[in-house]
Amino acid sequence: MTRTPTAPQPLRVAIIGAGPAGIYAGNILTRAVQDAGGEVGIDLFDSLPAPYGLIRYGVAPDHPRIKGIVNSLHEMLDAGTIRFIGNVAYGTDLDLADLRAHYHALIFATGAIRDAVLGIPGIDLPGSYGAADFVSWFDGHPDAPRDWPLDATDIAVIGNGNVALDVARMLAKHPVDLLPTDIPATVHAGLAGSPVTDVHVFGRRGPAQVKFTPIELRELGDIPNVDVLVYQEDFPRDEHSEQRLAASNNQVKVMTRTLNGWLSREPTGAPRRLHLHFLHSPVEVYGAGRVEGMRFERTEPTADGGVRGTGEIIDYPLQAVYRAVGYRGSALAQVPFDKARGVIPNDGGRVVDGQGTPLPGLYATGWIKRGPVGLIGHTKSDALETVTKLLEDHDLTVQPGRPAEDAILALLDERGIRFTTWSGWLALDAHERSLGQADLSTVTRERVKVVPRDEQVGIARSESLVVS
Ligand SMILES: Cc1cc2nc3c(=O)[nH]c(=O)nc-3n(C[C@H](O)[C@H](O)[C@H](O)COP(=O)(O)OP(=O)(O)OC[C@H]3O[C@@H](n4cnc5c(N)ncnc54)[C@H](O)[C@@H]3O)c2cc1C
């Protein structure tokens, strides 16, 4: 950085991560600077060729309403004030010194894509999978394997949050009902070959302590040709549970009503069943060389709002286990990282070192800032907080060495990095939509995702005529 006494230059900011957090940060920053009569140039980098982060590669394909949030994010990027630069990985293609040389400030919005650990014996047996990997597969993430082993009739899903419900629903749903979604053909073919009959979702806590949201829970009851089963013994009527329910918020009351309704519903004899079990604490995954079952200890509610083991052991014979016990952020090169929480340590968005001292010009937002909890909407308030700090701090008299807009693109070209741009994404987007229209298997396919990275980049850069 050099200190220049000349007239202020436009603020140059790099945002790393084009998920919702990064896009909201770019939009809020643009508006704030423009409203103050200033100028800002924002480059939004992502390691993937396409924008939208977990909206494209996390949100389940049968949730088009949520995926529709991309429409407003699209408008923010299409306004031309934020420059999308895809297929560029921070830490591999560009490092901290590169970015510091080109920008006044950097905002890390790299999210979380790995599974949190579930430390029980047998969790690494063949047939045991992380939800994040499965989600990446069914959402067509370019770095996920193309095939997924779907050979189990009885499957456990561990966790009582919305990701567990997404995984259970995707496993239990009849593939024909997924045809109208954007799933790649390979995913549809994989699901069509699945012999699954029973998907069991297990939670450690009671039905009044689930972390689902009411819409996601209710949706289970509407899956065609799938019975939802809950069990009376998982609904304790003890004083602690009753007190907790009475003190709970409306969401919990609504969900408790939904669950109680299923208690009295007769199964229809559907070929697939989705079982919800509560008060089951995972003990081990067992099997000789691969998953053959899972052992749980029954728990009971305690006065402090938790649960404790009762000593009662219950075994379920199964052939596959999916752990949906949370996501985890990954460390970034040359940026502090809190290993225990899986986040970049920060003070309201200002990245801090081990002593809590802010590192000038470095900011964080979204899941990498506060951990992998919360909905897309929460990343907006995150972004506002981070951008507010950035604007309080910035000092335009300190110039980066190479502030010219095209300098970073020249560097990427020099390094032979096949970056994608916003117009490239528009081309890929149009291509995916045309694949959807060409698919005559159903009349309402909005898009079919292109999966391989090379193919996405090729279409986005118009490098070759790709037939998918
Ligand atoms: C399975 C699943 C289902 C969900 N369903 C819903 C839902 O239905 N409704 C809802 O509101 N919320 C849902 N969420 C939550 C929602 O996805 C998150 O709140 C949101 O995506 C977090 O935004 P983010 O921008 O912080 O992270 P992300 O969306 O993860 O975006 C981070 C971006 O950073 C990029 N990146 C990472 N590392 C690098 C690097 N080194 N260099 C360059 N780029 C990098 C990634 O490629 C990614 O594009 C779901 C989450 C999951 C996991």
Short mmCIF file of C-alpha atoms and ligand atoms in Angstrom, two decimals:
data_model
loop_
_atom_site.label_atom_id
_atom_site.label_comp_id
_atom_site.label_asym_id
_atom_site.label_seq_id
_atom_site.Cartn_x
_atom_site.Cartn_y
_atom_site.Cartn_z
CA MET A 1 0.00 0.00 0.00
CA THR A 2 1.15 3.54 -0.67
CA ARG A 3 -0.09 6.74 0.98
CA THR A 4 -1.11 9.32 -1.64
CA PRO A 5 -2.09 12.88 -0.82
CA THR A 6 -3.93 13.22 -4.17
CA ALA A 7 -7.70 13.38 -4.67
CA PRO A 8 -9.57 10.31 -3.34
CA GLN A 9 -9.80 7.38 -5.75
CA PRO A 10 -12.86 5.13 -6.02
CA LEU A 11 -13.01 2.60 -3.22
CA ARG A 12 -11.93 -0.81 -4.56
CA VAL A 13 -13.26 -3.87 -2.71
CA ALA A 14 -12.86 -7.59 -3.38
CA ILE A 15 -15.50 -9.96 -2.04
CA ILE A 16 -14.47 -13.61 -1.90
CA GLY A 17 -17.52 -15.86 -2.22
CA ALA A 18 -20.53 -15.23 -4.48
CA GLY A 19 -23.12 -16.84 -2.21
CA PRO A 20 -25.97 -14.77 -0.77
CA ALA A 21 -23.72 -13.22 1.91
CA GLY A 22 -21.20 -11.95 -0.65
CA ILE A 23 -23.86 -10.66 -3.03
CA TYR A 24 -25.81 -8.85 -0.29
CA ALA A 25 -22.56 -7.31 0.97
CA GLY A 26 -21.76 -6.06 -2.54
CA ASN A 27 -25.23 -4.63 -2.99
CA ILE A 28 -25.38 -2.92 0.40
CA LEU A 29 -21.90 -1.48 -0.09
CA THR A 30 -22.72 -0.16 -3.56
CA ARG A 31 -25.87 1.57 -2.36
CA ALA A 32 -24.23 3.05 0.73
CA VAL A 33 -21.30 4.52 -1.21
CA GLN A 34 -23.46 5.79 -4.06
CA ASP A 35 -25.96 7.36 -1.63
CA ALA A 36 -23.05 9.24 -0.08
CA GLY A 37 -22.05 10.49 -3.53
CA GLY A 38 -18.93 8.33 -3.71
CA GLU A 39 -17.66 5.74 -6.16
CA VAL A 40 -16.94 2.07 -5.53
CA GLY A 41 -15.63 -0.78 -7.68
CA ILE A 42 -16.47 -4.24 -6.38
CA ASP A 43 -15.10 -7.52 -7.69
CA LEU A 44 -16.97 -10.63 -6.52
CA PHE A 45 -14.83 -13.76 -6.78
CA ASP A 46 -15.94 -17.38 -6.49
CA SER A 47 -14.07 -20.63 -6.86
CA LEU A 48 -17.06 -21.99 -8.79
CA PRO A 49 -17.81 -20.93 -12.35
CA ALA A 50 -21.38 -19.91 -11.36
CA PRO A 51 -22.68 -17.56 -8.64
CA TYR A 52 -25.17 -18.12 -5.77
CA GLY A 53 -23.23 -20.50 -3.46
CA LEU A 54 -25.47 -22.80 -1.44
CA ILE A 55 -28.61 -21.53 -3.13
CA ARG A 56 -27.40 -23.35 -6.24
CA TYR A 57 -25.50 -26.14 -4.45
CA GLY A 58 -27.23 -26.57 -1.07
CA VAL A 59 -30.92 -25.71 -1.18
CA ALA A 60 -32.83 -28.84 -2.21
CA PRO A 61 -33.94 -28.99 -5.86
CA ASP A 62 -37.59 -29.52 -4.85
CA HIS A 63 -37.60 -26.12 -3.11
CA PRO A 64 -38.07 -23.86 -6.13
CA ARG A 65 -39.55 -21.09 -3.97
CA ILE A 66 -36.25 -20.77 -2.06
CA LYS A 67 -34.18 -21.21 -5.22
CA GLY A 68 -36.26 -18.29 -6.55
CA ILE A 69 -34.32 -15.97 -4.21
CA VAL A 70 -31.71 -15.96 -6.98
CA ASN A 71 -34.06 -13.71 -8.96
CA SER A 72 -33.39 -10.78 -6.64
CA LEU A 73 -29.67 -11.66 -6.36
CA HIS A 74 -29.57 -11.79 -10.16
CA GLU A 75 -30.91 -8.24 -10.32
CA MET A 76 -28.20 -7.05 -7.93
CA LEU A 77 -25.46 -8.56 -10.10
CA ASP A 78 -27.11 -7.57 -13.36
CA ALA A 79 -27.11 -3.88 -12.37
CA GLY A 80 -23.50 -3.76 -13.56
CA THR A 81 -21.98 -2.24 -10.42
CA ILE A 82 -20.58 -5.53 -9.07
CA ARG A 83 -18.19 -7.47 -11.31
CA PHE A 84 -18.56 -11.29 -10.97
CA ILE A 85 -15.30 -13.22 -11.51
CA GLY A 86 -15.88 -16.98 -11.22
CA ASN A 87 -13.67 -20.06 -11.33
CA VAL A 88 -11.04 -18.26 -9.23
CA ALA A 89 -10.15 -19.87 -5.90
CA TYR A 90 -8.73 -17.70 -3.15
CA GLY A 91 -5.68 -19.47 -1.72
CA THR A 92 -4.89 -21.24 -5.00
CA ASP A 93 -5.32 -18.80 -7.87
CA LEU A 94 -4.94 -15.60 -5.83
CA ASP A 95 -3.42 -15.03 -2.40
CA LEU A 96 -3.71 -12.32 0.20
CA ALA A 97 -0.82 -10.27 -1.19
CA ASP A 98 -2.38 -10.34 -4.69
CA LEU A 99 -5.66 -9.02 -3.38
CA ARG A 100 -4.13 -6.44 -1.07
CA ALA A 101 -2.19 -5.11 -4.06
CA HIS A 102 -5.42 -4.48 -5.98
CA TYR A 103 -8.04 -3.50 -3.39
CA HIS A 104 -8.53 -1.22 -0.39
CA ALA A 105 -10.52 -3.87 1.45
CA LEU A 106 -11.37 -7.58 1.23
CA ILE A 107 -14.57 -9.23 2.45
CA PHE A 108 -14.45 -12.99 2.97
CA ALA A 109 -17.86 -14.61 2.38
CA THR A 110 -16.72 -18.19 1.77
CA GLY A 111 -19.53 -19.95 3.67
CA ALA A 112 -19.28 -23.55 4.82
CA ILE A 113 -19.48 -26.66 2.69
CA ARG A 114 -17.98 -29.49 4.77
CA ASP A 115 -19.78 -31.78 7.22
CA ALA A 116 -19.26 -31.30 10.94
CA VAL A 117 -17.78 -34.36 12.66
CA LEU A 118 -19.91 -36.92 14.54
CA GLY A 119 -17.40 -38.70 16.77
CA ILE A 120 -18.93 -42.11 17.39
CA PRO A 121 -17.44 -45.56 16.70
CA GLY A 122 -18.08 -46.92 13.20
CA ILE A 123 -18.96 -43.53 11.67
CA ASP A 124 -16.34 -44.09 8.96
CA LEU A 125 -17.62 -47.52 7.89
CA PRO A 126 -18.48 -47.87 4.20
CA GLY A 127 -22.15 -46.97 3.87
CA SER A 128 -21.84 -43.99 6.24
CA TYR A 129 -22.01 -40.59 4.52
CA GLY A 130 -21.94 -36.90 5.32
CA ALA A 131 -25.06 -34.94 4.39
CA ALA A 132 -22.96 -32.19 2.78
CA ASP A 133 -21.47 -34.68 0.32
CA PHE A 134 -24.88 -36.11 -0.55
CA VAL A 135 -26.34 -32.60 -0.97
CA SER A 136 -23.44 -31.67 -3.27
CA TRP A 137 -24.18 -34.77 -5.32
CA PHE A 138 -27.93 -34.23 -5.74
CA ASP A 139 -27.45 -30.51 -6.40
CA GLY A 140 -24.87 -31.23 -9.13
CA HIS A 141 -21.81 -29.57 -7.51
CA PRO A 142 -18.97 -29.77 -10.05
CA ASP A 143 -16.49 -31.13 -7.50
CA ALA A 144 -18.82 -33.89 -6.18
CA PRO A 145 -18.64 -37.46 -7.51
CA ARG A 146 -21.00 -38.10 -10.43
CA ASP A 147 -22.35 -41.37 -8.96
CA TRP A 148 -23.79 -41.99 -5.53
CA PRO A 149 -24.16 -45.48 -4.00
CA LEU A 150 -27.91 -45.87 -3.45
CA ASP A 151 -28.18 -49.55 -2.57
CA ALA A 152 -29.82 -49.49 0.89
CA THR A 153 -33.43 -50.33 1.69
CA ASP A 154 -33.19 -49.01 5.28
CA ILE A 155 -31.40 -45.73 5.93
CA ALA A 156 -30.70 -43.61 9.01
CA VAL A 157 -30.44 -39.82 8.86
CA ILE A 158 -28.90 -38.36 12.02
CA GLY A 159 -29.92 -34.83 12.94
CA ASN A 160 -33.00 -32.76 13.71
CA GLY A 161 -32.46 -29.69 11.54
CA ASN A 162 -33.73 -28.75 8.07
CA VAL A 163 -30.73 -30.32 6.31
CA ALA A 164 -31.67 -33.70 7.86
CA LEU A 165 -35.19 -33.24 6.48
CA ASP A 166 -33.84 -32.30 3.03
CA VAL A 167 -31.68 -35.42 2.97
CA ALA A 168 -34.49 -37.67 4.23
CA ARG A 169 -36.97 -36.21 1.74
CA MET A 170 -34.59 -36.58 -1.20
CA LEU A 171 -33.93 -40.20 -0.20
CA ALA A 172 -37.60 -41.06 0.35
CA LYS A 173 -39.23 -39.19 -2.53
CA HIS A 174 -40.21 -41.15 -5.61
CA PRO A 175 -37.92 -39.97 -8.43
CA VAL A 176 -40.83 -39.15 -10.72
CA ASP A 177 -41.76 -36.37 -8.31
CA LEU A 178 -38.28 -34.84 -8.72
CA LEU A 179 -38.46 -34.71 -12.50
CA PRO A 180 -39.76 -31.13 -12.68
CA THR A 181 -36.74 -29.88 -10.69
CA ASP A 182 -33.31 -28.84 -11.99
CA ILE A 183 -31.58 -32.09 -10.98
CA PRO A 184 -29.01 -33.36 -13.46
CA ALA A 185 -29.96 -36.47 -15.45
CA THR A 186 -27.31 -38.53 -13.61
CA VAL A 187 -28.89 -37.68 -10.26
CA HIS A 188 -32.34 -38.61 -11.47
CA ALA A 189 -31.03 -41.90 -12.84
CA GLY A 190 -29.24 -42.63 -9.54
CA LEU A 191 -32.35 -41.94 -7.46
CA ALA A 192 -34.50 -43.99 -9.85
CA GLY A 193 -32.34 -47.04 -9.09
CA SER A 194 -32.67 -46.70 -5.31
CA PRO A 195 -34.32 -49.69 -3.57
CA VAL A 196 -35.06 -47.63 -0.42
CA THR A 197 -38.21 -48.46 1.53
CA ASP A 198 -37.58 -46.92 4.98
CA VAL A 199 -35.80 -43.70 5.92
CA HIS A 200 -35.40 -43.10 9.67
CA VAL A 201 -34.58 -39.62 10.99
CA PHE A 202 -33.13 -39.61 14.52
CA GLY A 203 -32.81 -36.72 16.98
CA ARG A 204 -31.26 -36.68 20.46
CA ARG A 205 -33.86 -34.35 21.86
CA GLY A 206 -37.63 -34.41 22.17
CA PRO A 207 -40.27 -33.39 19.63
CA ALA A 208 -40.58 -29.95 21.24
CA GLN A 209 -36.84 -29.29 20.75
CA VAL A 210 -36.44 -29.89 17.05
CA LYS A 211 -34.55 -27.35 14.92
CA PHE A 212 -36.79 -27.82 11.88
CA THR A 213 -38.95 -25.04 10.51
CA PRO A 214 -42.72 -25.64 10.31
CA ILE A 215 -42.94 -25.50 6.50
CA GLU A 216 -40.17 -28.08 6.03
CA LEU A 217 -41.72 -30.38 8.60
CA ARG A 218 -45.28 -30.13 7.24
CA GLU A 219 -43.98 -30.77 3.73
CA LEU A 220 -43.06 -34.34 4.73
CA GLY A 221 -46.72 -35.16 5.19
CA ASP A 222 -47.43 -34.19 1.56
CA ILE A 223 -44.86 -36.39 -0.20
CA PRO A 224 -46.83 -38.57 -2.63
CA ASN A 225 -46.76 -42.29 -1.84
CA VAL A 226 -44.65 -41.93 1.30
CA ASP A 227 -46.08 -42.54 4.79
CA VAL A 228 -44.73 -40.48 7.68
CA LEU A 229 -44.53 -42.43 10.93
CA VAL A 230 -43.94 -41.13 14.46
CA TYR A 231 -43.95 -43.14 17.67
CA GLN A 232 -45.90 -42.61 20.89
CA GLU A 233 -42.92 -43.54 23.10
CA ASP A 234 -40.99 -40.56 21.65
CA PHE A 235 -43.61 -38.12 22.97
CA PRO A 236 -43.08 -38.02 26.75
CA ARG A 237 -45.85 -36.42 28.72
CA ASP A 238 -43.58 -35.64 31.70
CA GLU A 239 -43.63 -32.36 33.58
CA HIS A 240 -40.41 -31.01 31.94
CA SER A 241 -41.71 -31.58 28.43
CA GLU A 242 -45.09 -30.02 29.23
CA GLN A 243 -43.43 -26.97 30.82
CA ARG A 244 -41.09 -26.55 27.87
CA LEU A 245 -43.94 -26.78 25.39
CA ALA A 246 -45.98 -24.21 27.32
CA ALA A 247 -43.00 -21.80 27.27
CA SER A 248 -42.08 -22.45 23.63
CA ASN A 249 -42.57 -20.09 20.68
CA ASN A 250 -45.32 -20.33 18.09
CA GLN A 251 -43.14 -22.20 15.59
CA VAL A 252 -42.57 -25.01 18.08
CA LYS A 253 -46.26 -25.13 18.97
CA VAL A 254 -47.18 -25.41 15.28
CA MET A 255 -44.65 -28.21 14.77
CA THR A 256 -45.83 -30.05 17.85
CA ARG A 257 -49.37 -29.93 16.48
CA THR A 258 -48.13 -31.32 13.15
CA LEU A 259 -46.24 -34.16 14.86
CA ASN A 260 -49.15 -34.97 17.17
CA GLY A 261 -51.43 -35.10 14.13
CA TRP A 262 -49.18 -37.75 12.57
CA LEU A 263 -49.35 -39.81 15.78
CA SER A 264 -52.99 -40.53 15.12
CA ARG A 265 -52.71 -40.89 11.33
CA GLU A 266 -53.08 -44.41 9.94
CA PRO A 267 -50.38 -45.45 7.42
CA THR A 268 -51.78 -45.77 3.90
CA GLY A 269 -49.59 -48.76 2.98
CA ALA A 270 -47.35 -46.59 0.76
CA PRO A 271 -44.26 -48.36 -0.64
CA ARG A 272 -41.90 -45.95 1.15
CA ARG A 273 -41.93 -44.79 4.76
CA LEU A 274 -40.27 -41.87 6.52
CA HIS A 275 -39.92 -42.43 10.27
CA LEU A 276 -39.22 -39.60 12.73
CA HIS A 277 -37.62 -40.77 15.99
CA PHE A 278 -36.93 -38.49 18.95
CA LEU A 279 -34.97 -38.94 22.19
CA HIS A 280 -32.43 -41.20 20.44
CA SER A 281 -28.75 -40.45 21.09
CA PRO A 282 -26.33 -42.05 18.58
CA VAL A 283 -23.97 -44.55 20.25
CA GLU A 284 -22.31 -46.34 17.34
CA VAL A 285 -22.61 -47.45 13.75
CA TYR A 286 -21.96 -51.19 13.63
CA GLY A 287 -21.19 -53.75 10.94
CA ALA A 288 -18.52 -56.15 9.73
CA GLY A 289 -16.74 -54.16 7.02
CA ARG A 290 -19.76 -51.96 6.18
CA VAL A 291 -22.83 -50.45 7.83
CA GLU A 292 -25.20 -53.10 9.14
CA GLY A 293 -27.01 -51.09 11.76
CA MET A 294 -26.98 -48.30 14.23
CA ARG A 295 -27.17 -48.32 18.02
CA PHE A 296 -28.85 -45.58 20.05
CA GLU A 297 -29.38 -44.83 23.70
CA ARG A 298 -32.82 -43.54 24.61
CA THR A 299 -32.71 -40.15 26.28
CA GLU A 300 -35.18 -38.31 28.50
CA PRO A 301 -35.83 -34.60 29.03
CA THR A 302 -34.23 -32.84 32.00
CA ALA A 303 -35.34 -29.80 33.99
CA ASP A 304 -32.65 -27.55 32.43
CA GLY A 305 -34.02 -28.05 28.93
CA GLY A 306 -31.50 -30.73 27.90
CA VAL A 307 -31.68 -34.52 27.78
CA ARG A 308 -29.84 -37.31 29.59
CA GLY A 309 -29.25 -40.96 28.72
CA THR A 310 -31.58 -43.54 30.27
CA GLY A 311 -29.31 -46.56 29.70
CA GLU A 312 -31.88 -48.17 27.38
CA ILE A 313 -30.13 -49.30 24.18
CA ILE A 314 -32.00 -49.66 20.88
CA ASP A 315 -30.53 -51.18 17.69
CA TYR A 316 -31.83 -50.54 14.18
CA PRO A 317 -30.67 -52.79 11.35
CA LEU A 318 -29.81 -50.48 8.40
CA GLN A 319 -27.48 -50.45 5.42
CA ALA A 320 -26.69 -46.73 5.22
CA VAL A 321 -26.23 -43.80 7.58
CA TYR A 322 -26.27 -40.10 6.68
CA ARG A 323 -25.05 -37.64 9.30
CA ALA A 324 -26.68 -34.23 9.09
CA VAL A 325 -25.22 -32.76 12.26
CA GLY A 326 -24.18 -29.42 10.82
CA TYR A 327 -21.83 -27.81 8.34
CA ARG A 328 -18.37 -26.44 8.97
CA GLY A 329 -16.34 -23.58 7.52
CA SER A 330 -12.84 -24.15 6.15
CA ALA A 331 -9.67 -22.20 6.93
CA LEU A 332 -8.42 -19.80 4.26
CA ALA A 333 -4.73 -19.27 3.52
CA GLN A 334 -3.17 -16.33 5.40
CA VAL A 335 -6.44 -15.48 7.18
CA PRO A 336 -6.97 -16.18 10.92
CA PHE A 337 -9.26 -19.13 11.64
CA ASP A 338 -11.07 -20.24 14.78
CA LYS A 339 -10.75 -24.02 14.56
CA ALA A 340 -13.15 -24.69 17.40
CA ARG A 341 -16.01 -22.76 15.78
CA GLY A 342 -15.02 -23.17 12.13
CA VAL A 343 -15.21 -19.42 11.47
CA ILE A 344 -12.93 -16.48 10.72
CA PRO A 345 -12.56 -14.71 14.09
CA ASN A 346 -14.11 -11.27 13.82
CA ASP A 347 -15.58 -8.39 15.73
CA GLY A 348 -18.85 -7.49 14.08
CA GLY A 349 -17.30 -8.39 10.71
CA ARG A 350 -13.79 -6.95 11.23
CA VAL A 351 -11.33 -9.85 11.00
CA VAL A 352 -9.24 -9.99 14.19
CA ASP A 353 -5.99 -11.75 15.07
CA GLY A 354 -5.36 -14.04 18.05
CA GLN A 355 -5.28 -11.04 20.41
CA GLY A 356 -8.58 -9.66 19.11
CA THR A 357 -6.90 -6.82 17.21
CA PRO A 358 -8.56 -5.95 13.88
CA LEU A 359 -6.47 -6.65 10.78
CA PRO A 360 -6.79 -3.55 8.58
CA GLY A 361 -8.76 -4.00 5.40
CA LEU A 362 -10.00 -7.54 6.16
CA TYR A 363 -13.67 -8.33 6.80
CA ALA A 364 -15.92 -11.40 6.96
CA THR A 365 -19.62 -12.00 6.41
CA GLY A 366 -22.17 -14.83 6.17
CA TRP A 367 -21.63 -18.37 7.42
CA ILE A 368 -17.83 -18.00 7.58
CA LYS A 369 -18.38 -15.02 9.91
CA ARG A 370 -20.93 -16.41 12.34
CA GLY A 371 -21.03 -20.16 11.71
CA PRO A 372 -23.30 -22.33 9.61
CA VAL A 373 -26.67 -21.54 11.13
CA GLY A 374 -29.52 -19.46 9.85
CA LEU A 375 -31.41 -18.90 6.66
CA ILE A 376 -30.46 -16.97 3.54
CA GLY A 377 -32.28 -13.89 4.88
CA HIS A 378 -29.94 -13.75 7.88
CA THR A 379 -26.95 -13.20 5.61
CA LYS A 380 -28.45 -9.81 4.70
CA SER A 381 -28.26 -8.45 8.25
CA ASP A 382 -24.77 -9.97 8.52
CA ALA A 383 -23.71 -8.10 5.42
CA LEU A 384 -25.13 -4.82 6.67
CA GLU A 385 -23.12 -5.08 9.89
CA THR A 386 -19.89 -5.93 8.04
CA VAL A 387 -20.30 -3.20 5.42
CA THR A 388 -21.02 -0.64 8.15
CA LYS A 389 -17.68 -1.49 9.81
CA LEU A 390 -15.86 -1.34 6.49
CA LEU A 391 -17.25 2.12 5.74
CA GLU A 392 -16.34 3.33 9.23
CA ASP A 393 -12.75 2.18 8.70
CA HIS A 394 -11.82 2.87 5.13
CA ASP A 395 -9.13 5.37 4.35
CA LEU A 396 -8.93 6.30 0.69
CA THR A 397 -5.65 8.14 1.13
CA VAL A 398 -3.99 4.74 1.46
CA GLN A 399 -3.93 3.32 -2.06
CA PRO A 400 -3.39 -0.26 -3.15
CA GLY A 401 -0.39 -0.60 -5.49
CA ARG A 402 -2.48 -1.56 -8.55
CA PRO A 403 -5.95 -0.03 -8.24
CA ALA A 404 -6.73 -0.05 -11.99
CA GLU A 405 -9.88 -2.07 -12.72
CA ASP A 406 -8.32 -4.30 -15.35
CA ALA A 407 -5.09 -5.06 -13.47
CA ILE A 408 -6.55 -8.06 -11.64
CA LEU A 409 -7.95 -9.54 -14.87
CA ALA A 410 -4.55 -9.12 -16.49
CA LEU A 411 -2.98 -10.98 -13.55
CA LEU A 412 -5.48 -13.84 -13.88
CA ASP A 413 -4.81 -14.03 -17.63
CA GLU A 414 -1.08 -14.02 -16.97
CA ARG A 415 -1.54 -17.00 -14.65
CA GLY A 416 -3.62 -18.85 -17.23
CA ILE A 417 -6.75 -18.89 -15.05
CA ARG A 418 -9.90 -19.46 -17.09
CA PHE A 419 -12.09 -17.09 -15.09
CA THR A 420 -15.77 -16.65 -15.86
CA THR A 421 -17.68 -13.38 -15.96
CA TRP A 422 -21.26 -12.17 -15.51
CA SER A 423 -21.95 -12.38 -19.23
CA GLY A 424 -20.48 -15.89 -19.13
CA TRP A 425 -22.93 -16.82 -16.37
CA LEU A 426 -25.80 -15.38 -18.46
CA ALA A 427 -24.72 -17.67 -21.30
CA LEU A 428 -24.54 -20.70 -19.00
CA ASP A 429 -27.87 -19.78 -17.42
CA ALA A 430 -29.51 -19.55 -20.86
CA HIS A 431 -27.94 -22.88 -21.85
CA GLU A 432 -29.28 -24.63 -18.73
CA ARG A 433 -32.74 -23.18 -19.32
CA SER A 434 -32.69 -24.37 -22.92
CA LEU A 435 -31.76 -27.86 -21.71
CA GLY A 436 -34.82 -27.71 -19.45
CA GLN A 437 -37.07 -26.76 -22.34
CA ALA A 438 -35.63 -29.46 -24.56
CA ASP A 439 -36.33 -32.14 -21.95
CA LEU A 440 -39.62 -33.60 -23.09
CA SER A 441 -39.94 -35.93 -20.10
CA THR A 442 -41.98 -33.23 -18.35
CA VAL A 443 -43.59 -30.00 -19.42
CA THR A 444 -42.33 -27.79 -16.57
CA ARG A 445 -38.54 -28.08 -16.27
CA GLU A 446 -37.16 -24.63 -15.67
CA ARG A 447 -33.55 -25.74 -16.15
CA VAL A 448 -31.26 -28.73 -16.18
CA LYS A 449 -27.97 -28.02 -14.47
CA VAL A 450 -24.68 -28.49 -16.27
CA VAL A 451 -22.40 -30.30 -13.80
CA PRO A 452 -18.78 -30.70 -15.01
CA ARG A 453 -16.65 -27.66 -14.25
CA ASP A 454 -14.90 -27.74 -17.63
CA GLU A 455 -18.22 -27.81 -19.44
CA GLN A 456 -19.57 -24.89 -17.37
CA VAL A 457 -16.41 -22.86 -17.99
CA GLY A 458 -16.40 -23.74 -21.69
CA ILE A 459 -19.99 -22.51 -22.11
CA ALA A 460 -19.40 -19.40 -20.00
CA ARG A 461 -16.28 -18.49 -21.98
CA SER A 462 -17.76 -19.53 -25.35
CA GLU A 463 -14.60 -21.57 -25.83
CA SER A 464 -16.25 -24.39 -27.72
CA LEU A 465 -19.65 -25.57 -28.81
CA VAL A 466 -20.64 -27.96 -26.04
CA VAL A 467 -23.49 -30.35 -26.56
CA SER A 468 -24.88 -31.62 -23.27
C1 LIG B 1 -28.35 -28.32 2.54
C2 LIG B 1 -28.75 -26.91 2.83
C3 LIG B 1 -30.04 -26.50 2.56
C4 LIG B 1 -30.41 -25.18 2.85
N1 LIG B 1 -31.70 -24.81 2.58
C5 LIG B 1 -32.08 -23.54 2.87
C6 LIG B 1 -33.41 -23.14 2.60
O1 LIG B 1 -34.25 -23.92 2.14
N2 LIG B 1 -33.74 -21.85 2.90
C7 LIG B 1 -32.83 -20.94 3.43
O2 LIG B 1 -33.16 -19.78 3.66
N3 LIG B 1 -31.57 -21.32 3.69
C8 LIG B 1 -31.17 -22.59 3.42
N4 LIG B 1 -29.89 -22.97 3.70
C9 LIG B 1 -28.96 -21.98 4.31
C10 LIG B 1 -28.31 -21.08 3.25
O3 LIG B 1 -27.82 -21.87 2.21
C11 LIG B 1 -27.21 -20.26 3.92
O4 LIG B 1 -27.80 -19.43 4.91
C12 LIG B 1 -26.45 -19.36 2.95
O5 LIG B 1 -26.15 -20.02 1.75
C13 LIG B 1 -25.13 -18.88 3.58
O6 LIG B 1 -24.59 -17.96 2.67
P1 LIG B 1 -23.03 -17.67 2.49
O7 LIG B 1 -22.96 -16.72 1.36
O8 LIG B 1 -22.44 -17.31 3.80
O9 LIG B 1 -22.36 -19.06 2.09
P2 LIG B 1 -22.46 -19.92 0.75
O10 LIG B 1 -23.84 -19.91 0.22
O11 LIG B 1 -21.85 -21.23 1.10
O12 LIG B 1 -21.51 -19.17 -0.30
C14 LIG B 1 -20.12 -19.18 -0.16
C15 LIG B 1 -19.46 -19.08 -1.52
O13 LIG B 1 -18.04 -18.93 -1.33
C16 LIG B 1 -17.36 -19.69 -2.31
N5 LIG B 1 -16.01 -20.01 -1.82
C17 LIG B 1 -15.68 -20.82 -0.78
N6 LIG B 1 -14.34 -20.89 -0.64
C18 LIG B 1 -13.82 -20.10 -1.61
C19 LIG B 1 -12.48 -19.76 -1.99
N7 LIG B 1 -11.40 -20.25 -1.33
N8 LIG B 1 -12.30 -18.92 -3.04
C20 LIG B 1 -13.37 -18.41 -3.72
N9 LIG B 1 -14.65 -18.71 -3.41
C21 LIG B 1 -14.87 -19.54 -2.36
C22 LIG B 1 -18.23 -20.92 -2.47
O14 LIG B 1 -17.98 -21.55 -3.72
C23 LIG B 1 -19.64 -20.32 -2.38
O15 LIG B 1 -20.13 -19.98 -3.65
C24 LIG B 1 -29.48 -24.26 3.41
C25 LIG B 1 -28.18 -24.69 3.67
C26 LIG B 1 -27.82 -25.99 3.38
C27 LIG B 1 -26.42 -26.43 3.70
#
